[in-house]
Coordinates of C-alpha atoms in Angstrom, one line a residue:
Chain A
M1 CA -4.2 -11.0 1.7
L2 CA -0.8 -10.5 2.5
A3 CA -0.2 -8.1 -0.5
L4 CA -2.8 -5.6 0.6
T5 CA -2.0 -5.8 4.5
E6 CA 1.4 -4.8 3.4
V7 CA 0.1 -2.1 1.4
R8 CA -2.0 -0.9 4.3
R9 CA 1.1 -1.4 6.8
R10 CA 3.9 0.3 5.0
K11 CA 1.8 3.6 4.0
L12 CA 4.6 5.7 3.8
Q13 CA 6.7 3.4 0.9
F14 CA 3.7 2.5 -1.0
G15 CA 2.5 6.2 -0.4
F16 CA 5.5 7.7 -2.2
V17 CA 5.4 5.1 -4.9
T18 CA 1.8 5.9 -5.4
G19 CA 2.7 9.3 -5.4
V20 CA 5.0 8.9 -8.0
V21 CA 2.4 7.1 -10.1
A22 CA 0.3 9.8 -9.8
L23 CA 2.6 12.5 -10.9
I24 CA 3.1 10.3 -13.8
A25 CA -0.5 9.1 -14.7
Y26 CA -0.9 13.1 -14.3
L27 CA 1.5 14.2 -16.7
I28 CA 0.2 11.3 -19.0
I29 CA -3.5 12.8 -19.0
M30 CA -2.4 16.6 -19.0
V31 CA -0.4 15.8 -22.4
T32 CA -3.2 13.8 -23.7
G33 CA -5.8 16.6 -22.8
L34 CA -3.3 18.8 -24.6
G35 CA -3.3 16.7 -27.7
L36 CA -7.1 16.5 -27.5
G37 CA -7.3 20.2 -26.9
L38 CA -4.9 21.1 -30.0
Y39 CA -6.7 18.8 -32.1
E40 CA -10.0 20.4 -31.1
A41 CA -8.4 24.0 -31.6
A42 CA -6.8 22.9 -34.6
G43 CA -10.2 22.6 -36.7
T44 CA -13.3 21.0 -35.3
A45 CA -15.0 23.5 -36.8
L46 CA -14.0 21.9 -40.0
L47 CA -14.7 18.4 -39.0
N48 CA -18.0 19.6 -37.7
L49 CA -19.0 21.0 -41.5
N50 CA -22.3 19.0 -42.7
G51 CA -20.9 17.2 -45.2
D52 CA -18.2 14.3 -46.5
H53 CA -15.6 15.9 -48.6
L54 CA -13.9 18.9 -49.5
A55 CA -13.0 20.7 -53.0
Y56 CA -9.9 22.6 -52.7
A57 CA -7.7 24.6 -55.7
A58 CA -5.5 22.1 -57.5
N59 CA -2.3 24.4 -56.5
S60 CA -3.3 25.3 -52.9
N61 CA -1.5 21.8 -51.7
L62 CA -4.6 21.3 -49.5
S63 CA -4.2 24.5 -47.7
V64 CA -7.4 26.4 -47.0
I65 CA -5.7 29.6 -46.4
R66 CA -4.0 29.1 -50.1
S67 CA -7.2 27.8 -52.0
R68 CA -8.7 30.1 -54.0
L69 CA -11.5 28.9 -56.5
S70 CA -13.4 30.4 -59.3
D71 CA -16.9 30.8 -59.9
E72 CA -16.5 28.1 -62.8
D73 CA -14.3 26.0 -60.6
V74 CA -17.4 26.2 -58.1
A75 CA -20.1 25.3 -60.8
E76 CA -18.0 22.2 -62.0
V77 CA -17.5 20.9 -58.7
R78 CA -21.4 21.2 -58.3
S79 CA -22.3 19.2 -61.4
L80 CA -20.1 16.5 -60.4
P81 CA -22.4 13.5 -60.9
G82 CA -21.2 12.0 -57.4
A83 CA -22.2 15.1 -55.6
E84 CA -25.3 15.0 -53.8
A85 CA -25.2 18.5 -52.7
A86 CA -21.9 21.4 -52.8
T87 CA -21.8 24.6 -51.7
P88 CA -18.9 27.0 -51.6
I89 CA -17.1 28.1 -48.4
G90 CA -14.7 30.9 -47.5
Y91 CA -11.9 31.5 -45.2
V92 CA -10.1 34.0 -43.3
A93 CA -8.5 35.4 -40.5
A94 CA -9.5 38.6 -39.2
V95 CA -8.3 40.2 -35.7
I96 CA -11.5 41.6 -34.0
E97 CA -11.5 44.0 -31.1
F98 CA -13.7 43.2 -28.4
G99 CA -12.9 45.7 -25.9
P100 CA -10.4 48.7 -25.3
D101 CA -7.3 47.4 -25.8
E102 CA -8.7 43.9 -26.6
S103 CA -8.5 42.1 -29.5
D104 CA -8.1 38.5 -30.6
T105 CA -8.1 36.3 -34.1
A106 CA -11.0 34.7 -35.3
A107 CA -11.8 32.4 -38.3
I108 CA -14.4 34.4 -40.7
I109 CA -16.1 31.6 -42.2
G110 CA -18.2 32.7 -45.5
V111 CA -21.2 30.2 -46.0
I112 CA -24.1 31.0 -48.3
P113 CA -27.1 31.7 -45.7
G114 CA -29.7 28.7 -45.7
S115 CA -27.1 26.1 -47.3
F116 CA -26.1 23.0 -45.5
A117 CA -22.9 24.7 -44.4
E118 CA -24.4 26.8 -41.9
P119 CA -24.2 25.9 -38.7
E120 CA -27.2 25.1 -36.2
V121 CA -28.0 27.9 -34.1
V122 CA -27.9 27.1 -30.3
E123 CA -28.7 31.0 -29.4
G124 CA -30.5 33.7 -31.4
R125 CA -31.1 32.8 -35.2
P126 CA -29.6 32.5 -38.4
I127 CA -28.2 34.9 -40.7
E128 CA -30.4 37.1 -42.4
S129 CA -28.7 39.7 -44.0
P130 CA -24.9 40.5 -45.2
T131 CA -24.4 42.4 -41.9
E132 CA -24.8 39.7 -39.4
I133 CA -22.6 37.1 -37.8
L134 CA -22.6 33.9 -36.1
V135 CA -19.9 33.7 -33.1
D136 CA -18.9 30.4 -31.7
R137 CA -19.1 29.5 -28.4
A138 CA -15.3 29.7 -28.2
W139 CA -15.1 33.3 -28.9
V140 CA -17.9 34.0 -26.3
R141 CA -16.0 32.3 -23.5
V142 CA -13.0 34.6 -24.3
A143 CA -14.6 37.8 -25.4
G144 CA -18.2 37.6 -23.6
T145 CA -20.3 38.5 -26.7
R146 CA -23.7 38.2 -27.0
V147 CA -26.4 38.1 -29.4
G148 CA -27.2 41.6 -30.8
D149 CA -23.5 43.0 -30.0
T150 CA -21.8 44.5 -32.8
L151 CA -18.3 43.6 -34.0
A152 CA -16.3 45.3 -36.2
L153 CA -14.5 43.5 -38.8
P154 CA -11.8 44.9 -41.0
V155 CA -12.6 45.4 -44.8
G156 CA -9.7 46.7 -46.9
F157 CA -8.4 49.8 -44.8
E158 CA -11.6 50.2 -43.0
T159 CA -14.0 48.3 -40.7
R160 CA -17.5 46.8 -41.2
D161 CA -19.9 46.5 -38.5
F162 CA -21.4 43.2 -38.3
T163 CA -24.3 42.6 -35.6
V164 CA -24.1 39.3 -33.6
A165 CA -27.5 37.4 -34.7
G166 CA -26.6 34.2 -33.1
I167 CA -24.3 31.6 -31.1
V168 CA -23.2 28.6 -32.9
D169 CA -21.0 25.3 -31.2
R170 CA -18.9 24.4 -33.9
G171 CA -15.4 24.9 -32.3
Y172 CA -12.1 26.3 -33.6
F173 CA -11.1 26.6 -37.2
F174 CA -7.1 26.8 -37.3
F175 CA -6.9 27.5 -33.6
Q176 CA -9.1 30.3 -33.8
P177 CA -13.0 30.6 -32.7
G178 CA -14.9 30.3 -35.9
M179 CA -17.4 33.0 -36.9
Y180 CA -19.6 32.6 -39.9
V181 CA -20.8 35.5 -42.5
D182 CA -22.6 35.8 -45.3
L183 CA -20.1 34.2 -48.5
A184 CA -20.6 37.6 -49.9
S185 CA -19.5 39.5 -47.2
W186 CA -17.0 36.9 -46.9
Q187 CA -15.8 38.2 -50.3
D188 CA -15.7 41.8 -49.5
L189 CA -13.6 41.0 -46.1
V190 CA -10.9 39.6 -48.1
F191 CA -10.7 41.4 -51.6
Q192 CA -12.2 44.8 -51.0
G193 CA -10.7 47.1 -53.3
E194 CA -9.0 44.7 -55.7
A195 CA -9.5 45.3 -59.6
M196 CA -9.2 42.0 -60.5
Q197 CA -12.0 39.2 -60.4
K198 CA -12.7 37.9 -57.2
P199 CA -12.8 34.6 -56.0
A200 CA -15.8 32.5 -55.3
A201 CA -14.9 30.7 -52.2
S202 CA -12.1 28.9 -50.8
L203 CA -13.6 25.6 -50.6
V204 CA -16.5 23.7 -51.6
L205 CA -18.3 21.5 -49.2
L206 CA -19.7 18.3 -50.7
Q207 CA -22.2 15.7 -49.6
G208 CA -21.9 12.4 -51.5
R209 CA -19.9 9.5 -51.6
D210 CA -16.6 8.2 -53.7
L211 CA -15.9 11.9 -54.5
A212 CA -12.4 11.4 -52.9
G213 CA -9.7 11.6 -55.5
T214 CA -11.9 13.6 -58.1
R215 CA -9.9 16.4 -59.6
S216 CA -9.4 18.7 -62.4
E217 CA -7.1 21.3 -63.5
N218 CA -8.1 23.8 -61.1
W219 CA -9.6 21.9 -57.9
R220 CA -9.2 18.4 -56.3
I221 CA -11.2 16.6 -53.5
V222 CA -10.3 15.0 -50.5
T223 CA -12.4 13.6 -47.9
K224 CA -13.2 15.8 -44.9
E225 CA -10.7 14.1 -42.7
D226 CA -8.1 14.4 -45.2
G227 CA -8.6 18.2 -44.8
F228 CA -8.4 18.5 -41.5
N229 CA -5.0 16.4 -41.5
N230 CA -3.5 18.8 -43.9
I231 CA -4.3 22.0 -41.9
E232 CA -1.2 23.2 -41.6
G233 CA 1.0 21.9 -38.4
V234 CA -1.9 19.5 -37.3
Q235 CA 0.3 16.2 -38.3
A236 CA 3.3 17.5 -36.7
Q237 CA 1.2 18.8 -33.8
Q238 CA -0.3 15.4 -33.2
S239 CA 2.8 13.3 -33.6
T240 CA 4.7 15.7 -30.9
V241 CA 1.7 14.9 -28.5
D242 CA 1.8 11.4 -29.4
A243 CA 5.6 10.8 -28.8
L244 CA 5.4 12.6 -25.7
R245 CA 2.6 10.5 -24.3
Y246 CA 4.5 7.3 -25.3
M247 CA 7.3 8.5 -23.9
G248 CA 5.5 9.2 -20.6
L249 CA 4.4 6.1 -20.8
L250 CA 7.4 4.5 -21.6
I251 CA 9.1 6.5 -18.6
G252 CA 6.3 5.3 -16.3
A253 CA 6.6 1.9 -17.1
M254 CA 10.3 2.0 -16.0
V255 CA 9.9 4.3 -12.9
I256 CA 7.1 1.8 -11.8
G257 CA 9.5 -1.4 -12.8
V258 CA 12.5 0.1 -11.0
F259 CA 10.6 0.8 -7.7
F260 CA 9.0 -2.7 -7.7
Y261 CA 12.3 -3.8 -8.6
V262 CA 13.9 -1.9 -5.7
I263 CA 11.2 -3.2 -3.6
T264 CA 11.4 -6.7 -4.5
L265 CA 15.0 -6.6 -3.7
Q266 CA 14.7 -5.6 -0.4
K267 CA 12.2 -8.3 0.4
V268 CA 14.4 -11.1 -1.1
S269 CA 15.1 -12.8 2.1
L270 CA 11.3 -12.4 3.3
L271 CA 10.3 -13.8 0.0
G272 CA 12.8 -16.8 0.2
I273 CA 11.5 -17.7 3.6
L274 CA 7.7 -17.3 2.4
K275 CA 8.8 -20.1 -0.6
A276 CA 10.7 -22.1 2.3
I277 CA 7.6 -22.6 4.8
G278 CA 5.1 -23.3 1.5
A279 CA 4.3 -20.4 -0.3
P280 CA 4.2 -21.3 -3.9
G281 CA 5.8 -19.0 -6.5
P282 CA 2.8 -17.8 -8.2
Y283 CA 0.8 -17.1 -4.8
L284 CA 4.0 -14.8 -4.3
V285 CA 4.0 -13.5 -8.3
T286 CA 0.3 -12.9 -7.8
Q287 CA 0.6 -10.6 -4.6
G288 CA 3.3 -8.7 -6.3
L289 CA 1.1 -7.9 -8.9
L290 CA -1.4 -7.1 -7.0
Q291 CA 0.3 -4.6 -4.9
V292 CA 1.0 -3.4 -8.6
L293 CA -2.3 -2.8 -9.8
V294 CA -3.3 -1.2 -6.3
V295 CA -0.6 1.2 -6.9
C296 CA -1.3 2.0 -10.0
I297 CA -5.2 2.0 -9.7
V298 CA -5.1 4.5 -6.7
G299 CA -2.4 6.5 -8.7
A300 CA -4.2 6.9 -11.6
A301 CA -7.3 7.8 -9.5
V302 CA -5.4 10.5 -7.6
A303 CA -4.2 11.9 -11.1
V304 CA -7.8 12.0 -12.6
G305 CA -8.6 14.2 -9.1
L306 CA -5.8 16.4 -9.9
A307 CA -6.6 16.5 -13.5
L308 CA -10.3 17.6 -12.4
L309 CA -8.8 20.4 -9.8
T310 CA -7.0 21.4 -12.9
E311 CA -9.8 21.8 -15.3
A312 CA -11.9 23.8 -12.4
T313 CA -9.1 26.1 -12.0
V314 CA -6.1 26.6 -14.2
L315 CA -8.3 25.9 -16.9
A316 CA -11.3 27.5 -16.3
S317 CA -10.3 30.2 -18.2
D318 CA -10.3 28.5 -21.5
T319 CA -6.7 29.8 -22.5
I320 CA -5.0 26.7 -22.3
P321 CA -6.2 24.3 -25.1
I322 CA -6.4 21.4 -22.8
N323 CA -9.5 19.4 -23.1
F324 CA -10.2 16.4 -20.6
T325 CA -12.5 14.0 -21.6
S326 CA -13.7 11.2 -19.6
G327 CA -12.8 8.8 -22.4
A328 CA -9.2 10.6 -22.5
M329 CA -8.8 10.2 -18.7
A330 CA -10.0 6.7 -18.8
T331 CA -7.7 5.7 -21.6
S332 CA -4.7 7.4 -20.1
S333 CA -5.5 5.9 -16.7
I334 CA -5.7 2.2 -18.1
S335 CA -2.5 3.1 -20.1
V336 CA -0.7 3.7 -17.0
V337 CA -2.1 0.6 -15.0
I338 CA -0.8 -1.3 -18.0
A339 CA 2.3 0.2 -18.1
G340 CA 2.8 -0.2 -14.3
V341 CA 2.1 -4.0 -14.5
V342 CA 4.2 -4.1 -17.5
G343 CA 7.0 -2.3 -16.0
S344 CA 7.0 -4.9 -12.8
L345 CA 7.0 -8.0 -14.8
L346 CA 10.9 -8.3 -14.1
S347 CA 10.0 -8.2 -10.3
A348 CA 7.7 -11.0 -11.0
R349 CA 10.3 -12.8 -12.6
Q350 CA 12.6 -12.1 -9.6
V351 CA 10.3 -13.1 -7.7
A352 CA 9.8 -16.4 -9.2
S353 CA 13.3 -17.2 -9.6
I354 CA 14.2 -16.9 -6.0
D355 CA 15.5 -19.9 -4.4
P356 CA 13.6 -20.7 -1.2
I357 CA 17.2 -22.2 -0.1
I358 CA 17.8 -18.4 0.5
A359 CA 16.2 -19.2 3.7
M360 CA 19.1 -21.2 5.5
Q361 CA 21.5 -18.9 4.0
Q362 CA 20.2 -15.4 5.3
Q363 CA 21.6 -16.6 8.5
Chain B
M1 CA 8.6 -46.0 13.3
A2 CA 10.9 -43.5 12.1
I3 CA 9.5 -40.3 10.7
L4 CA 12.6 -39.3 8.9
Q5 CA 15.0 -41.5 7.5
L6 CA 17.8 -40.5 5.5
R7 CA 19.8 -43.2 3.5
G8 CA 23.7 -42.9 2.4
V9 CA 22.8 -39.2 1.7
S10 CA 25.4 -37.3 -0.1
K11 CA 25.1 -33.4 -1.2
S12 CA 28.0 -31.8 -3.2
F13 CA 28.2 -28.2 -4.5
G14 CA 30.3 -27.2 -7.6
Q15 CA 32.1 -29.4 -9.9
G16 CA 35.7 -30.4 -10.5
A17 CA 38.5 -28.6 -8.9
R18 CA 35.7 -26.6 -7.3
R19 CA 33.3 -29.8 -5.9
V20 CA 32.7 -29.7 -2.3
D21 CA 31.1 -32.6 -0.6
A22 CA 28.9 -31.0 2.0
V23 CA 27.4 -34.2 3.2
R24 CA 28.9 -37.6 2.8
D25 CA 26.6 -40.9 3.0
F26 CA 24.9 -39.7 5.7
S27 CA 22.2 -42.1 7.7
L28 CA 20.2 -41.0 10.2
E29 CA 16.5 -41.9 11.6
V30 CA 14.4 -39.6 13.4
D31 CA 11.6 -41.1 15.6
R32 CA 8.2 -40.1 16.2
G33 CA 8.2 -37.7 19.7
E34 CA 12.1 -37.7 19.3
V35 CA 14.5 -34.3 19.2
V36 CA 17.7 -35.0 17.6
A37 CA 20.1 -32.3 17.9
L38 CA 22.6 -32.1 15.5
E39 CA 26.0 -30.2 16.4
G40 CA 28.9 -29.4 14.7
P41 CA 31.2 -26.7 14.1
S42 CA 30.6 -24.1 11.1
G43 CA 30.9 -25.6 7.4
S44 CA 30.4 -29.6 8.8
G45 CA 26.6 -30.0 6.6
K46 CA 24.2 -29.5 9.7
T47 CA 22.2 -26.5 7.8
T48 CA 22.7 -28.6 4.7
L49 CA 21.4 -31.4 6.2
L50 CA 18.5 -29.7 7.3
A51 CA 17.8 -28.1 4.0
L52 CA 18.1 -31.6 2.5
A53 CA 15.3 -33.2 4.8
G54 CA 13.4 -30.2 4.0
A55 CA 13.4 -30.6 0.5
L56 CA 15.0 -27.3 -0.1
L57 CA 17.6 -29.0 -1.6
T58 CA 18.3 -32.3 -3.5
P59 CA 20.7 -35.0 -2.7
T60 CA 23.6 -36.1 -5.3
A61 CA 23.2 -39.5 -3.8
G62 CA 21.0 -41.0 -1.3
E63 CA 17.3 -41.2 -0.8
I64 CA 15.3 -39.4 2.0
R65 CA 12.0 -40.7 3.2
V66 CA 9.3 -38.6 5.3
D67 CA 6.5 -40.8 6.5
G68 CA 7.6 -43.7 4.1
D69 CA 7.8 -41.0 1.0
D70 CA 10.9 -40.4 -0.8
I71 CA 10.8 -36.9 -1.0
T72 CA 14.1 -36.6 -3.5
K73 CA 11.5 -38.2 -6.1
Y74 CA 9.4 -35.0 -5.4
G75 CA 8.9 -32.5 -8.3
A76 CA 9.0 -28.4 -7.5
R77 CA 5.4 -28.5 -6.9
A78 CA 5.4 -31.4 -4.6
R79 CA 8.3 -30.2 -2.5
T80 CA 6.2 -26.9 -2.2
R81 CA 3.3 -28.9 -0.7
Y82 CA 5.7 -31.2 1.2
R83 CA 6.8 -27.8 2.7
R84 CA 3.6 -26.3 3.0
D85 CA 1.8 -29.2 4.8
R86 CA 4.1 -31.8 6.4
V87 CA 7.2 -30.1 7.3
G88 CA 8.0 -27.0 10.0
F89 CA 10.7 -24.9 9.4
V90 CA 11.8 -22.6 12.6
F91 CA 14.9 -20.7 11.3
Q92 CA 17.8 -18.9 12.9
G93 CA 16.7 -14.8 14.4
S94 CA 13.5 -13.3 13.5
N95 CA 12.2 -14.8 10.0
M96 CA 8.7 -13.5 10.9
V97 CA 7.1 -11.3 8.1
P98 CA 7.8 -7.9 9.8
F99 CA 4.5 -5.9 9.1
L100 CA 2.1 -8.9 10.1
T101 CA 1.3 -9.6 13.9
A102 CA 2.3 -12.3 15.6
R103 CA -1.2 -13.7 15.4
E104 CA -1.2 -12.8 11.9
N105 CA 2.1 -14.6 11.1
L106 CA 0.5 -18.0 12.3
L107 CA -2.4 -17.2 10.2
L108 CA -0.3 -16.6 7.1
V109 CA 0.3 -20.5 6.1
G110 CA -3.7 -20.6 5.8
E111 CA -3.1 -18.3 2.6
F112 CA -0.5 -20.7 0.9
G113 CA -3.2 -23.3 0.2
A114 CA -7.0 -24.6 0.8
G115 CA -7.7 -24.9 4.5
D116 CA -10.8 -24.6 6.9
R117 CA -10.0 -21.0 7.8
A118 CA -11.8 -21.0 11.2
A119 CA -10.3 -24.0 12.3
L120 CA -7.0 -22.3 11.6
R121 CA -7.7 -19.4 13.6
R122 CA -8.3 -21.7 16.6
R123 CA -5.3 -23.5 16.2
A124 CA -3.5 -19.9 15.9
D125 CA -5.2 -19.1 19.0
E126 CA -4.3 -22.5 20.7
L127 CA -0.8 -22.4 20.0
L128 CA -0.4 -18.5 21.0
D129 CA -1.8 -19.6 24.1
Q130 CA 0.4 -22.7 24.8
L131 CA 3.4 -20.8 24.0
D132 CA 2.5 -17.8 26.4
L133 CA 2.0 -15.6 23.4
I134 CA -1.7 -14.4 23.7
P135 CA -0.3 -10.9 25.5
V136 CA 1.6 -10.1 22.2
R137 CA -0.7 -11.5 19.7
D138 CA -1.7 -8.7 18.2
Q139 CA 2.1 -6.8 18.3
V140 CA 3.5 -6.7 14.6
A141 CA 6.8 -8.8 14.7
T142 CA 9.3 -6.1 14.7
S143 CA 8.1 -5.0 18.2
L144 CA 8.5 -8.6 19.7
S145 CA 11.4 -9.5 21.6
G146 CA 13.9 -12.0 20.1
G147 CA 12.8 -14.7 22.3
E148 CA 8.8 -13.7 21.8
R149 CA 9.5 -13.8 18.1
Q150 CA 11.3 -17.2 18.3
R151 CA 8.1 -18.9 20.0
V152 CA 6.4 -17.3 17.4
A153 CA 8.3 -19.2 14.9
I154 CA 7.9 -22.5 16.9
A155 CA 3.9 -21.6 16.7
R156 CA 4.1 -21.3 13.0
A157 CA 6.0 -24.4 12.3
L158 CA 3.5 -26.4 14.4
M159 CA 0.2 -24.5 12.3
R160 CA -0.1 -27.2 9.7
D161 CA 0.2 -30.2 12.2
P162 CA 3.6 -31.5 10.3
S163 CA 5.3 -34.6 11.4
L164 CA 8.7 -33.2 11.0
L165 CA 10.3 -30.1 12.7
L166 CA 13.4 -28.5 11.1
V167 CA 14.9 -26.0 13.4
D168 CA 18.1 -24.0 12.8
E169 CA 20.1 -22.9 15.4
P170 CA 16.9 -21.5 17.4
T171 CA 18.8 -19.7 20.0
A172 CA 21.7 -18.0 18.2
S173 CA 20.4 -14.6 18.9
L174 CA 19.1 -15.4 22.2
N175 CA 21.0 -15.0 25.9
F176 CA 21.1 -18.5 27.5
E177 CA 17.9 -18.0 30.1
L178 CA 15.9 -16.9 26.7
G179 CA 17.4 -19.6 24.8
T180 CA 16.7 -22.4 27.3
R181 CA 12.8 -21.1 27.5
V182 CA 12.9 -21.5 23.7
V183 CA 14.4 -24.9 23.5
D184 CA 12.1 -26.2 26.6
A185 CA 8.9 -24.8 24.7
L186 CA 10.1 -26.4 21.4
L187 CA 10.7 -29.9 23.1
S188 CA 7.4 -29.5 25.2
E189 CA 5.5 -28.7 21.9
V190 CA 7.3 -32.0 20.1
H191 CA 6.5 -34.7 23.0
L192 CA 3.5 -33.3 23.6
R193 CA 2.5 -33.6 19.9
D194 CA 4.4 -36.8 19.3
K195 CA 6.2 -35.0 16.2
A196 CA 9.8 -35.7 15.1
C197 CA 12.7 -32.7 15.5
I198 CA 16.1 -32.0 14.1
M199 CA 17.7 -29.0 15.7
V200 CA 20.7 -27.8 14.7
T201 CA 22.7 -26.2 17.4
H202 CA 26.5 -25.2 18.6
D203 CA 25.4 -24.6 21.5
D204 CA 26.4 -27.9 23.8
R205 CA 24.3 -26.6 26.5
M206 CA 20.9 -26.6 24.2
A207 CA 22.4 -29.5 22.5
Q208 CA 22.1 -31.4 26.0
R209 CA 18.4 -30.7 26.3
A210 CA 17.7 -32.9 23.2
D211 CA 16.6 -36.9 23.3
R212 CA 19.9 -37.5 21.2
L213 CA 22.8 -36.0 20.3
V214 CA 24.5 -36.5 16.4
E215 CA 27.6 -34.7 16.0
I216 CA 28.9 -34.7 12.7
R217 CA 32.2 -33.3 11.1
D218 CA 33.0 -32.7 7.1
G219 CA 29.2 -34.0 6.5
S220 CA 29.4 -37.1 8.3
V221 CA 28.2 -38.6 11.4
L222 CA 31.0 -38.4 14.3
S223 CA 28.9 -39.8 17.0
D224 CA 25.4 -40.5 17.5
R225 CA 24.2 -40.8 21.1
P226 CA 20.6 -41.1 23.2
L227 CA 20.6 -38.0 26.0
R228 CA 17.7 -39.6 27.6

């Protein structure tokens, strides 16, 4: 096979191109991983809630932070005909110390113990008292917290100790590891010392169908996915990451295209001679595309290897929100191969248009 | 029986005031086992004639028959097949695929179309042997000497057992001694295998080794005389 023999014998030239393809593919995999990581950090805990819809305060503009629902609102939503089940949820961010001079922000989510909003525990047991808390694995990875440890959560100007009853695996909420407390404890955390009536919840999680769009003067219901997409910054963040990825693919296609175009220009006389001695145009085009495929596939494989190495070393600390999944790596790699082939179509056209008479004119 | 017949062949390039008549009403027949040297100054139309006979160009007028077939009627695919199977080219200079060995350059023609691969390998080895190329058969083309490269080119041209060989300035980049060896090897193969051959040259010493010498000027035959 002429194409593969050339790749094998011209290792430096094709190794260089493969290296460039690998770097481009690595960049795209990293950007894709970053997009996925940021997406998950934005609120997988919300997406993982065991419900279909969310009711927000009507004046909150679908912001969990601003949404405040009264007891009457919650009761009204709960009594909706399409609502098979409904349970209130509270949210507040809190800075929690986990060591000397070490602290981080967590998303404190108030749930009614035993309700379908309470996450499944992967270690330990569910909440049984208002002074217990469930922490997410994302927090455990950062702080090393274990079942039985005590965490001090700020309540007004004081702190209140909560005992870790169990570990859950629901991910982040608002870029913060989730923690789950009794809804009554959440009310204390948020509204301690306030004289006015305490809101009952931030949101109501609902199970049921065709509830999206239902609204009253005080609340409105959207799907869980719409709720996620309205988390502050999520859409802009995903658009930015997508734009980076598409730009990477575009630049990749152009760089690969230019490389192969230059290689093709260097071989015009040789290709003319091959045509003159009977090589059909489609054969030469196929050989060229085969080289592009080999270079792109090897480059993408090297990039996947680099990404896995990065994941095992640089990203092992879990402080950078980059998440590699085999699906994302495969999609990125295939995209790079496709971009490379598309970019090299100009070279294919050039090969097809070479007139074999050039073999006589190169003398 | 003539293998190659050119009858009233003309070839012009450009139009109007820029029109150049490279070949004018040119007729020639080359028989089996005959080497015709085509000699003339630069721009006399030698290479254009070779390109016409090799179906790299189509004539403006006239007909070109090879083994009785009018190749001017061929479409693009038929011309490619013709060049692959029925004509062998030897170009000036080293026109090998540089990253392939001498043997691989010969076997390359097998990649372009169907054929018994084992038979092609046997034929390649046989040709390499006949042209004294066995010692260098596994060397890449770039490491071969000019004479070795030209002999590999002759062997490659003979791989598909074509009836017609078209050879363009085979000794242009070689010294006299090497050039003589290459031309003698070519003559030997043509006579041994009963091919027809046109060899373009402007080196009269090489032209004198052919069976027939055709001199051309301004695209027309100036003289046509046998040398043997």
